[in-house]
Short mmCIF file of C-alpha atoms in Angstrom, two decimals:
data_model
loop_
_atom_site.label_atom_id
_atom_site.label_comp_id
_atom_site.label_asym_id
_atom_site.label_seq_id
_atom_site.Cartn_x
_atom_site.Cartn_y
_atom_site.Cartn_z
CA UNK A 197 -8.23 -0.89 31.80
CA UNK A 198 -8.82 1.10 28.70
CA UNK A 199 -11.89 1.93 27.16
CA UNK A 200 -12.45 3.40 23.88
CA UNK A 201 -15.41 5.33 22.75
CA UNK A 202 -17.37 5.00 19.64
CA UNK A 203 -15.51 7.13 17.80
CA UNK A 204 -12.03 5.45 18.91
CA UNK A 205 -13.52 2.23 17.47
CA UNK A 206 -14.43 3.61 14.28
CA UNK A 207 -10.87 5.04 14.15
CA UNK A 208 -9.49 1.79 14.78
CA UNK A 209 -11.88 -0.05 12.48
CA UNK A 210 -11.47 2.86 9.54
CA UNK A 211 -8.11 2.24 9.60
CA UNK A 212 -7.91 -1.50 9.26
CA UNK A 213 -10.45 -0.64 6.40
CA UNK A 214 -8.59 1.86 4.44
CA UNK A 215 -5.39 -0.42 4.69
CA UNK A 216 -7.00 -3.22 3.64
CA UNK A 217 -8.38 -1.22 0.67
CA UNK A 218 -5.17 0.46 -0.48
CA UNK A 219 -3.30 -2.86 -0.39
CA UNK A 220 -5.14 -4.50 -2.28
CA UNK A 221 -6.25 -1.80 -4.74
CA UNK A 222 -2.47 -1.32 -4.91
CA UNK A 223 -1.69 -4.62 -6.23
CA UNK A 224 -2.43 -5.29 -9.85
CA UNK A 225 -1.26 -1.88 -10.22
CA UNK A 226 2.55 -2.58 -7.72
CA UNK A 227 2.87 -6.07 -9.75
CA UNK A 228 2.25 -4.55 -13.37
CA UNK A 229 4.88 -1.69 -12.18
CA UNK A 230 7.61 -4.29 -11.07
CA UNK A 231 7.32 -6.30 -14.16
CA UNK A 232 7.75 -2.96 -16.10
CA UNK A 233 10.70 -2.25 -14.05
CA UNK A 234 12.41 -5.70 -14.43
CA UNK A 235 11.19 -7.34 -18.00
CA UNK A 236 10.52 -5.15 -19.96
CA UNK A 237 12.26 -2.80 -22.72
CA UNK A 238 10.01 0.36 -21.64
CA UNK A 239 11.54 3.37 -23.19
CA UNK A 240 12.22 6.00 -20.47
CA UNK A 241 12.27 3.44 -17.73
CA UNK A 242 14.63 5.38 -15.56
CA UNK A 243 12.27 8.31 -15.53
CA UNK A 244 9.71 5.58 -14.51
CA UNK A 245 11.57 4.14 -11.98
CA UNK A 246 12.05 7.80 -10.77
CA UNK A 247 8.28 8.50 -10.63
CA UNK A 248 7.33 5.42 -8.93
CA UNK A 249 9.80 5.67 -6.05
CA UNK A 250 9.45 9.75 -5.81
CA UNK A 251 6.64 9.36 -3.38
CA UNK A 252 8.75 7.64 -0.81
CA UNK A 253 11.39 10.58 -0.74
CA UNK A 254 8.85 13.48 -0.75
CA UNK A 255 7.39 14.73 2.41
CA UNK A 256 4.29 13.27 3.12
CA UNK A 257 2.78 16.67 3.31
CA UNK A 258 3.71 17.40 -0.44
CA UNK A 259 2.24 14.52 -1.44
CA UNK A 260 -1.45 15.26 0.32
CA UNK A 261 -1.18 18.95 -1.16
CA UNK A 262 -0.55 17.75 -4.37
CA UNK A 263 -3.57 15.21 -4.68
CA UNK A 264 -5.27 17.74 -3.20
CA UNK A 265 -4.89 20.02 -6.18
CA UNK A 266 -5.20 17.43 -8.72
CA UNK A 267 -8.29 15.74 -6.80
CA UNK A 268 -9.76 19.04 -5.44
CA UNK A 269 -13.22 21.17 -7.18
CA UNK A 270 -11.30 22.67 -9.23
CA UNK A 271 -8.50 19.79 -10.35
CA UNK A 272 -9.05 18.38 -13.74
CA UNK A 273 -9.24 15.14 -12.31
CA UNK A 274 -11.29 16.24 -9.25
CA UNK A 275 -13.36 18.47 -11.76
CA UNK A 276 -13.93 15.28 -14.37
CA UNK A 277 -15.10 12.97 -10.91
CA UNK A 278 -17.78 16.09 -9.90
CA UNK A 279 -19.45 15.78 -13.20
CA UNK A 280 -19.77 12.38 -12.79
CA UNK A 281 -21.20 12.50 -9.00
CA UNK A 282 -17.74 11.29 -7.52
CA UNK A 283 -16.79 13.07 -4.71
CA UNK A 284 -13.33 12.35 -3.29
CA UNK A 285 -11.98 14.94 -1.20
CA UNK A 286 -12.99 14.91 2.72
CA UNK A 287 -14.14 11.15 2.38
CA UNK A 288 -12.73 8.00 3.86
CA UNK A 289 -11.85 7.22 -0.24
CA UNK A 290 -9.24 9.75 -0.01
CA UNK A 291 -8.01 7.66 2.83
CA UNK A 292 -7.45 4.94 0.50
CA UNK A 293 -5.71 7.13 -1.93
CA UNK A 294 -3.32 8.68 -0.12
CA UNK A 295 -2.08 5.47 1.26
CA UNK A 296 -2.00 3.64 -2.31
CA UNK A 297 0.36 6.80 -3.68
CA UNK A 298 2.46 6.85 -0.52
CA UNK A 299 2.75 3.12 -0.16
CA UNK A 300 2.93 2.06 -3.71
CA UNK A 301 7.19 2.64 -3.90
CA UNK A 302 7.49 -0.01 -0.60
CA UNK A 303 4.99 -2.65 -2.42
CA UNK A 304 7.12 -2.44 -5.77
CA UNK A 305 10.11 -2.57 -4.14
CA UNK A 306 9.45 -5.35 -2.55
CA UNK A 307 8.03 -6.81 -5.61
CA UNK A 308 10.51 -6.04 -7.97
CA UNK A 309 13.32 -7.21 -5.73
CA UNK A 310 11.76 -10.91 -6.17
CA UNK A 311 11.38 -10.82 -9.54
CA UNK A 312 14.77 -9.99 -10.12
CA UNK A 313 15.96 -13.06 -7.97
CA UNK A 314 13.91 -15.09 -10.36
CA UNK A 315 16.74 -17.63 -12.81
CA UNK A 316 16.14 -16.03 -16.06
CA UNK A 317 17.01 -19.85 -17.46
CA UNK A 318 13.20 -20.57 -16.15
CA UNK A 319 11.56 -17.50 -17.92
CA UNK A 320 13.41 -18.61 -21.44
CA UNK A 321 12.64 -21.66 -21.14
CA UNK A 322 9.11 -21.16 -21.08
CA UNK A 323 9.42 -18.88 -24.09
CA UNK A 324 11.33 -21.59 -26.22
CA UNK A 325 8.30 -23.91 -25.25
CA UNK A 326 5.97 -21.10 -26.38
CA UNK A 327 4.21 -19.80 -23.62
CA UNK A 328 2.98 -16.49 -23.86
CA UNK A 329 3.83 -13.70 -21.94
CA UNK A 330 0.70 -13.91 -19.99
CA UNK A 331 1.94 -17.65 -19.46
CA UNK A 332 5.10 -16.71 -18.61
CA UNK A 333 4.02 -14.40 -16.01
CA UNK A 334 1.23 -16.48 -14.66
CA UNK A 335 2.99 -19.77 -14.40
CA UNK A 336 6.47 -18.94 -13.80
CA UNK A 337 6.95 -15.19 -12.33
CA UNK A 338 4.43 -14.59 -9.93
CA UNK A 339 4.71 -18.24 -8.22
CA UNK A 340 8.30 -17.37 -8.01
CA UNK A 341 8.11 -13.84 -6.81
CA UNK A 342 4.99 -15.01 -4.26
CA UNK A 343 6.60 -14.69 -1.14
CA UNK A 344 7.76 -10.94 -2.23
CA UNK A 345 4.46 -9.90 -3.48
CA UNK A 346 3.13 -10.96 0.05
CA UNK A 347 6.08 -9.22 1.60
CA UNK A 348 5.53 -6.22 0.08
CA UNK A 349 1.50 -5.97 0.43
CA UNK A 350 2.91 -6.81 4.52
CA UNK A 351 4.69 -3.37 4.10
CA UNK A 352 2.34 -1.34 2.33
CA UNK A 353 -0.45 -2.20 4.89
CA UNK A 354 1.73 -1.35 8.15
CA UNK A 355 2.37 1.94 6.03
CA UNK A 356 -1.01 2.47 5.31
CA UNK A 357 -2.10 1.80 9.29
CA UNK A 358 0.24 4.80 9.90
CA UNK A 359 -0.62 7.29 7.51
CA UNK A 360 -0.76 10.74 8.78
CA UNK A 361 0.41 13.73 6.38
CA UNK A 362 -0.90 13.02 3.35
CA UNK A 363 -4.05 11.65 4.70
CA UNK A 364 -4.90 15.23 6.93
CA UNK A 365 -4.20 17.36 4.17
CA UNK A 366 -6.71 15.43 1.08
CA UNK A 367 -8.61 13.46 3.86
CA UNK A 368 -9.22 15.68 6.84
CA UNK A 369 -9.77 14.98 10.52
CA UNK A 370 -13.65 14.04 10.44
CA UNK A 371 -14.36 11.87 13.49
CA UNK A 372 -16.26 9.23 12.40
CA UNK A 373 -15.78 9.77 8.78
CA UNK A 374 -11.86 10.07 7.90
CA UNK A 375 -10.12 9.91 10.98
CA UNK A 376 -7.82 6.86 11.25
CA UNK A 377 -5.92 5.77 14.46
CA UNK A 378 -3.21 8.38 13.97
CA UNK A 379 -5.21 11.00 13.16
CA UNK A 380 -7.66 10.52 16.72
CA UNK A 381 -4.02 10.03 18.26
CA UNK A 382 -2.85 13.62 16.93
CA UNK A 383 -6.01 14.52 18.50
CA UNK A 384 -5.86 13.11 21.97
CA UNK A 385 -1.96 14.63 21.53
CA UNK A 386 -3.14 18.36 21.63
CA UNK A 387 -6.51 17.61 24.25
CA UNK A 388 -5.47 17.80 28.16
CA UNK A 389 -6.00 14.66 29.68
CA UNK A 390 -5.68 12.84 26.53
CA UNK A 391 -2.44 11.27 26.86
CA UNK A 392 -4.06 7.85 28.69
CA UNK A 393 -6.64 7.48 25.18
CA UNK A 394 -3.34 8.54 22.85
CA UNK A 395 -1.06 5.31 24.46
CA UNK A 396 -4.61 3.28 24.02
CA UNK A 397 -4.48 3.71 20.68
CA UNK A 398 -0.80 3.73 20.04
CA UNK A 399 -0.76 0.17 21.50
CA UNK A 400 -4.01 -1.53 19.55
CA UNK A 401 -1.66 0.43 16.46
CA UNK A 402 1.36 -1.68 17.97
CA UNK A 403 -0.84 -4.77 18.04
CA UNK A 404 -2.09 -4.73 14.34
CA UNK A 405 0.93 -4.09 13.26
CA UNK A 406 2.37 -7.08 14.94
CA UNK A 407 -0.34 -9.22 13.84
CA UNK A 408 0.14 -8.24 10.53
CA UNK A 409 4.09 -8.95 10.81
CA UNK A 410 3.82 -12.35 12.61
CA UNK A 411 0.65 -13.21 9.56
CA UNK A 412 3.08 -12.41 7.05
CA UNK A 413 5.88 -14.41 8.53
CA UNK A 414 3.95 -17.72 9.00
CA UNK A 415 2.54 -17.29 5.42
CA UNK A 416 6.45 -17.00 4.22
CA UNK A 417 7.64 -19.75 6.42
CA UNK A 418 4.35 -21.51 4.72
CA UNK A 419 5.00 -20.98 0.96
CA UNK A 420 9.56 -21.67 1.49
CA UNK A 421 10.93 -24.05 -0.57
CA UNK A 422 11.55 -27.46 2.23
CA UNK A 423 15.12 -27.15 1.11
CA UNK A 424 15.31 -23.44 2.78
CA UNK A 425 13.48 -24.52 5.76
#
């Protein structure tokens, strides 16, 4: 039977933490993107489009290096956040961040793919009545595009349980402190005798993600229209 030490279970519990975190962080932010993306007359909104999804075709790697130089000491961004007390690189936080980034192009895919199924006849309809666009959004669009917004916050947390490059390079391997379950697995990887501890950990990764997956499928089946069922 397998046993995991102390710092496997923070590993395991750091990870459910930072995905939980970047999902939801990610939201507000994935839904304002995919409404962008689908309603809206936003000058340049190839370029955005580009910029959103870029993450998702750049290595990992890339993407750790470069929020490394933008969050780092000497990063205007990093450099504003020091003056204020912040620190972000080297803590769990940059965790969080490097997940949102790399997951965000998943969540507003997902997203944006059920907004565009939405009938447009419903959204003009509303506006002939004379909702608002906040209305429109909040009484028509997101009930609408529900089961994708779940669908996609499904994705971006299985992404975020399995986070590796980006996450070494701005977050570090700090037992205890940033290292998630594949970061003590990349461990175990290169430590003889480690390979028993590496599958232990591969499978409790195997079993979140599975629990997320079968979560997310009984909330879909939940929220279908009865004529669909």
């Amino acid at each position: 039977m397998l046993e995991f030490s102390p710092t496997d279970w923070q590993a395991i519990t750091l990870s459910a933490q930072v995905a939980v975190t970047a999902t939801l962080l990610s939201l507000p932010f994935g839904i304002t993107a995919a409404y962008l993306l689908v309603f809206s007359r936003l000058p340049g909104k190839a370029l955005f489009d580009g910029l959103v999804n870029l993450p998702l075709v750049l290595p990992p790697v890339v993407v750790g290096y470069l929020l490394l130089l933008l969050l780092g000491s000497k990063g205007w961004l990093g450099g504003l956040l020091a003056g204020l007390g912040i620190q972000i690189i080297f803590t769990w936080k940059a965790a969080v961040i490097a997940s949102m980034v790399v997951g965000f192009p998943l969540l507003v895919r997902s997203i944006r793919i059920g907004m565009e199924d939405i009938d447009l006849h419903l959204i003009q309809a509303s506006r002939t009545l004379g909702a608002h666009w906040y209305d429109t959004l909040f009484s028509v669009i997101l009930p609408l595009a529900g089961r994708a917004i779940l669908a996609g916050a499904t994705l971006m947390f299985a992404r975020s349980l399995g986070e590796f490059g980006a996450t070494i390079v701005i977050a570090g391997n700090i037992p205890g402190v940033t290292q998630t379950i594949p970061l003590a697995i990349y461990d175990y990887t290169a430590t003889p005798g480690g390979d028993r501890m590496a599958l232990g950990l591969c499978l409790v990764s195997v079993v979140l993600a599975l629990a997320v997956l079968l979560c997310n499928e009984g909330l879909v089946q939940r929220f279908r229209p009865r004529s669909r069922r």
